[in-house]
Short mmCIF file of C-alpha atoms in Angstrom, two decimals:
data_model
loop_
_atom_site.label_atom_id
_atom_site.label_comp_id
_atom_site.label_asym_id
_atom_site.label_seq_id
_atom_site.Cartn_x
_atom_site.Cartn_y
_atom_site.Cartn_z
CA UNK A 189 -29.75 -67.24 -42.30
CA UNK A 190 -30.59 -63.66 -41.95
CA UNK A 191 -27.44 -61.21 -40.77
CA UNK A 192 -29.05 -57.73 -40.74
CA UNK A 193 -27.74 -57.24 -37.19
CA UNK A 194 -23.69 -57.29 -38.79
CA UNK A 195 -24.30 -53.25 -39.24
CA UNK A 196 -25.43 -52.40 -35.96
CA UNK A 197 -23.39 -55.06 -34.13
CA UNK A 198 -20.39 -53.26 -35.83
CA UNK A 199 -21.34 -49.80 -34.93
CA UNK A 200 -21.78 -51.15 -31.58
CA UNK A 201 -18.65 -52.42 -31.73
CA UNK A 202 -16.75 -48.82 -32.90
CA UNK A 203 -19.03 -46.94 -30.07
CA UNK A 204 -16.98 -49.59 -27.53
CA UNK A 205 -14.01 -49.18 -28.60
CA UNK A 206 -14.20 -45.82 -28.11
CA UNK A 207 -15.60 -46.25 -24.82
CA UNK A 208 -12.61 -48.84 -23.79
CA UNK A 209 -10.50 -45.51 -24.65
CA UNK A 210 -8.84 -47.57 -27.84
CA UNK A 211 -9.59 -45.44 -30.93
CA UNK A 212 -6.62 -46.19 -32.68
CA UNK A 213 -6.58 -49.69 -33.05
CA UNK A 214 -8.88 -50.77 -36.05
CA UNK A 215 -7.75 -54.31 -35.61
CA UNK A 216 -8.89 -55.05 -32.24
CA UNK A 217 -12.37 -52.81 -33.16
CA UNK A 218 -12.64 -55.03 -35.95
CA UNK A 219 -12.27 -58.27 -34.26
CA UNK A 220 -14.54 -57.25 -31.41
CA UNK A 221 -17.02 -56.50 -33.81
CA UNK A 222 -16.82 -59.51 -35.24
CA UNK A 223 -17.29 -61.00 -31.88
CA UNK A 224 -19.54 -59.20 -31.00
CA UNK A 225 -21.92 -60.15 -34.28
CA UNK A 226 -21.15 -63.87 -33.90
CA UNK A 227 -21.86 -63.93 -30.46
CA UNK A 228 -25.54 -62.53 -30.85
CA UNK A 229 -26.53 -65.58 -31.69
CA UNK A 230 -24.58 -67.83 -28.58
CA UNK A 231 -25.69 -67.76 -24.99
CA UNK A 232 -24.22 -64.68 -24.07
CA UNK A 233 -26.78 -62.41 -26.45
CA UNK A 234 -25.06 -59.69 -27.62
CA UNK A 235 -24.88 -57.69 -23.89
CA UNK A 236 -23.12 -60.39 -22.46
CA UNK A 237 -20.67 -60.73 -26.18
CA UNK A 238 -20.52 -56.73 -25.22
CA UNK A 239 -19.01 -57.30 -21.70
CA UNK A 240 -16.73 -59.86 -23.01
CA UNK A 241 -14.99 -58.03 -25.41
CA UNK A 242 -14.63 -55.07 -23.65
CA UNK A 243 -12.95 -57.10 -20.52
CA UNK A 244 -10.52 -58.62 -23.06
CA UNK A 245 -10.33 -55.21 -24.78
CA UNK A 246 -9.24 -53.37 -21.77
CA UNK A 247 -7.04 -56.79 -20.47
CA UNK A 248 -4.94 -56.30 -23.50
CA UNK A 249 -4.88 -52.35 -23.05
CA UNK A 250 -2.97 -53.03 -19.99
CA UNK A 251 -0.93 -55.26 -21.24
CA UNK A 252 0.38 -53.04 -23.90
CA UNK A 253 0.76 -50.11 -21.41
CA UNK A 254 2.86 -52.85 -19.07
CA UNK A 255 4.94 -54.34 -21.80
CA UNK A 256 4.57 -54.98 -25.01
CA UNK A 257 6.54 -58.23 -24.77
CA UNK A 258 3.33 -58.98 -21.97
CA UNK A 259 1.10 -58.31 -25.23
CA UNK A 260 2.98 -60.23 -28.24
CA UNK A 261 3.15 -63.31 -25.36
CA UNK A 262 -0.23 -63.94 -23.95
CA UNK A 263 -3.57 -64.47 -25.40
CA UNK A 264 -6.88 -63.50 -23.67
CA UNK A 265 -9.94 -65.02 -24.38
CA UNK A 266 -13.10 -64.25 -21.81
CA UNK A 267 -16.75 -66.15 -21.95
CA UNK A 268 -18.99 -64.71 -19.40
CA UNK A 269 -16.87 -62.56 -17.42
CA UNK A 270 -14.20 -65.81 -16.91
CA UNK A 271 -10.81 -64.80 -18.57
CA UNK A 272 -8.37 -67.55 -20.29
CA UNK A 273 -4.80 -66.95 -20.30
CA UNK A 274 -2.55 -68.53 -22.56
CA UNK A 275 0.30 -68.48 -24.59
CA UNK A 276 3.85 -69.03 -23.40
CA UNK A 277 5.78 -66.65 -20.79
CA UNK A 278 9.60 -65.52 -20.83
CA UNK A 279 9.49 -66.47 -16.90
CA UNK A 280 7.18 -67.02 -13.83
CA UNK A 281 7.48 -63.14 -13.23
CA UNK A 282 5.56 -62.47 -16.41
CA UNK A 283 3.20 -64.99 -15.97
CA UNK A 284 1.91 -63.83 -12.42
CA UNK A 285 1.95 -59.86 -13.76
CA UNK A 286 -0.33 -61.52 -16.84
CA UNK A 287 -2.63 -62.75 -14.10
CA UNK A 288 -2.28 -59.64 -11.93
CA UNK A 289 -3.73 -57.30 -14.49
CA UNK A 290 -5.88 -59.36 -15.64
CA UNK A 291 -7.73 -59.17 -12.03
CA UNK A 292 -7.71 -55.69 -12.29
CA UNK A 293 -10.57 -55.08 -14.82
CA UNK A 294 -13.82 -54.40 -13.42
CA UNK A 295 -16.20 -57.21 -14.48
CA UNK A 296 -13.71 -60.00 -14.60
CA UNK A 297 -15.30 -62.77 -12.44
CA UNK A 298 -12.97 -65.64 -12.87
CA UNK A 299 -8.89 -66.04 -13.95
CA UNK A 300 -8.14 -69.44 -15.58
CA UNK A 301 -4.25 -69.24 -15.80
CA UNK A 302 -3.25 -71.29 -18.59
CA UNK A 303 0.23 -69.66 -19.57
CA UNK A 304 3.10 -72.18 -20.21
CA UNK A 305 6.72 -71.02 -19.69
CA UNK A 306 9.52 -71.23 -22.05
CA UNK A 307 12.15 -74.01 -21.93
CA UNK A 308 9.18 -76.69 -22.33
CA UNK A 309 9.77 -76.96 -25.82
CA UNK A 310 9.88 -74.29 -29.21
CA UNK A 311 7.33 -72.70 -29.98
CA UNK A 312 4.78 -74.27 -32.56
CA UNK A 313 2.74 -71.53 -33.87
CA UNK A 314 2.05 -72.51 -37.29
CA UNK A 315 1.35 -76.19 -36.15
CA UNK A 316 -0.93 -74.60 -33.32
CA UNK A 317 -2.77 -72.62 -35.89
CA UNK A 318 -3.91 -75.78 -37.69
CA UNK A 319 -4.96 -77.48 -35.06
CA UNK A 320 -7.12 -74.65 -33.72
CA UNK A 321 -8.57 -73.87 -37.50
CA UNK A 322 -9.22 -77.97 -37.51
CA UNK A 323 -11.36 -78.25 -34.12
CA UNK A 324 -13.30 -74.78 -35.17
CA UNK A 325 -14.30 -75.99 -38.22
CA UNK A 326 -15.01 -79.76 -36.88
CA UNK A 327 -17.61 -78.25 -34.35
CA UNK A 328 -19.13 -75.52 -36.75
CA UNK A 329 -19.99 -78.05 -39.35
CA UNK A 330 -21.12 -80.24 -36.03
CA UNK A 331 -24.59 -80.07 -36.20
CA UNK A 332 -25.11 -81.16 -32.81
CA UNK A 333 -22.80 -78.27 -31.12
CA UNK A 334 -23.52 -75.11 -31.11
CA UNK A 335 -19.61 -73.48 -32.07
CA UNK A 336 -20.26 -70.15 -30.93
CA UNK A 337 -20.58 -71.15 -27.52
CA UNK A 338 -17.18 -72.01 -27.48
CA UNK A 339 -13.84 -70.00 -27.70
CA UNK A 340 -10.43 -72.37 -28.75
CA UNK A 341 -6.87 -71.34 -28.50
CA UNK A 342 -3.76 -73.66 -29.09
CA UNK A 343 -0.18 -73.16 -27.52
CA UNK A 344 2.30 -75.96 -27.80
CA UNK A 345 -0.21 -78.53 -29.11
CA UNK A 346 -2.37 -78.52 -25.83
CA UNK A 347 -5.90 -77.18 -26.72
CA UNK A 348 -7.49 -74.92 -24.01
CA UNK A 349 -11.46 -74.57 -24.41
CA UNK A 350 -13.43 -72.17 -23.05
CA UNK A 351 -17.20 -71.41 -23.24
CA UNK A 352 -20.98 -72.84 -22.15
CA UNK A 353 -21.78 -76.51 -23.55
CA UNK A 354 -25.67 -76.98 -23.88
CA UNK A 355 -24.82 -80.68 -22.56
CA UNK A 356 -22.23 -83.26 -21.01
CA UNK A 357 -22.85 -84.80 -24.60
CA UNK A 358 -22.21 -81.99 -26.32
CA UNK A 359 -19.18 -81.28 -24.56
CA UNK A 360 -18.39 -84.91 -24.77
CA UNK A 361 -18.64 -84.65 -28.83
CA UNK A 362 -16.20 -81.32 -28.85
CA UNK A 363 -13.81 -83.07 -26.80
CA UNK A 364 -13.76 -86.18 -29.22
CA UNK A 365 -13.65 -84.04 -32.10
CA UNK A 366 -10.59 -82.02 -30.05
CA UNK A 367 -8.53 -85.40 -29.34
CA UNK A 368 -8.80 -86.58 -33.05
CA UNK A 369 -6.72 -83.99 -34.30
CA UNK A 370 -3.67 -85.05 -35.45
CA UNK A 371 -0.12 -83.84 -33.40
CA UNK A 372 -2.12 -83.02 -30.54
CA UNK A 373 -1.09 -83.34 -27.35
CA UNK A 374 -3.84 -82.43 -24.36
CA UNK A 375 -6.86 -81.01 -24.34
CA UNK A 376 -8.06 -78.57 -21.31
CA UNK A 377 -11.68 -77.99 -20.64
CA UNK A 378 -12.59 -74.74 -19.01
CA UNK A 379 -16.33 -74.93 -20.42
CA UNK A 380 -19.06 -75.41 -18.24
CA UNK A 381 -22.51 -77.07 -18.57
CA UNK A 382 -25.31 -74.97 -18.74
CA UNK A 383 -27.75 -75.12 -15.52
CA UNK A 384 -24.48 -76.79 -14.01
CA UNK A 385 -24.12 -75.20 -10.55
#
């Protein structure tokens, strides 16, 4: 496979960073520009991986200028202008500010509140880790899904999917590979089917 778009894709990626107004953090410029590369090749094309990542970009922005405690605790992942909240919140006050900012970036077309609150059980982030590594490689090495159409994230065992399935089957095969993976507990579909109204 060919990857001469990784240099532009990454300069692209620097230019909208600056753009978000975050030239200080490397990390997140990084990450979006790996995004942004990996998503060239999903549905989204790279304008649409663009939008994305500066939504999330600008969702976490907030969050940091709001609390930092708001930034450690939730995790924002967006596919087509619909934003996925999870991760676990000290109380229902944090989760509906979470949710509140996150309707207050321009472009946002959708809020899928996943955020669990503490006190349903500790915290298993190295277990969650694995399970989330497990399914991404399961449907990468999937020949019949395409994995970059698809964004997982983990938080107390429950899997939370996100993203634009090219079929019911296909969706049908991540959620099988999803449920086979050991310790976990639930798995929540927020994908849709494409030319599903």
């Amino acid at each position: 496979m060919k990857r001469p778009l990784a240099v532009p894709v990454l300069g692209f990626a620097l230019a909208l960073a600056v753009v978000v107004g975050l030239p200080g953090c490397a990390g997140v410029v990084i990450g979006g520009g790996a995004a942004v590369g990996t998503a060239a090749y999903s549905e989204r094309g790279v304008d649409g991986a663009a939008r994305d990542v500066k939504i999330g970009t600008t969702i976490n922005a907030k969050y940091i200028d709001f609390s930092q405690d708001l930034a450690i605790k939730i995790g924002v992942e967006v596919y087509d202008g619909r934003v996925l909240l999870t991760g676990v919140a000290a109380d229902e006050q944090m989760r509906a500010d979470a949710v509140r900012i996150a309707w207050t970036v321009g472009g946002v077309k959708e809020v899928l509140n996943e955020i669990q609150l503490e006190g349903g059980g500790g915290l298993e982030l190295a277990r969650d880790s694995w399970i989330t590594t497990q399914l991404k490689t399961k449907i990468t090495f999937d020949k019949e899904i395409m994995a970059v159409n698809y964004s997982v994230e983990t938080v107390n065992r429950t899997i939370y999917l996100i993203g634009l399935a090219q079929s019911q089957a296909e969706l049908d095969r991540v959620m099988a590979h999803a449920r086979n993976i050991e310790y976990v507990r639930d798995v929540v579909s927020h994908v849709r089917i494409k030319g599903a109204s």
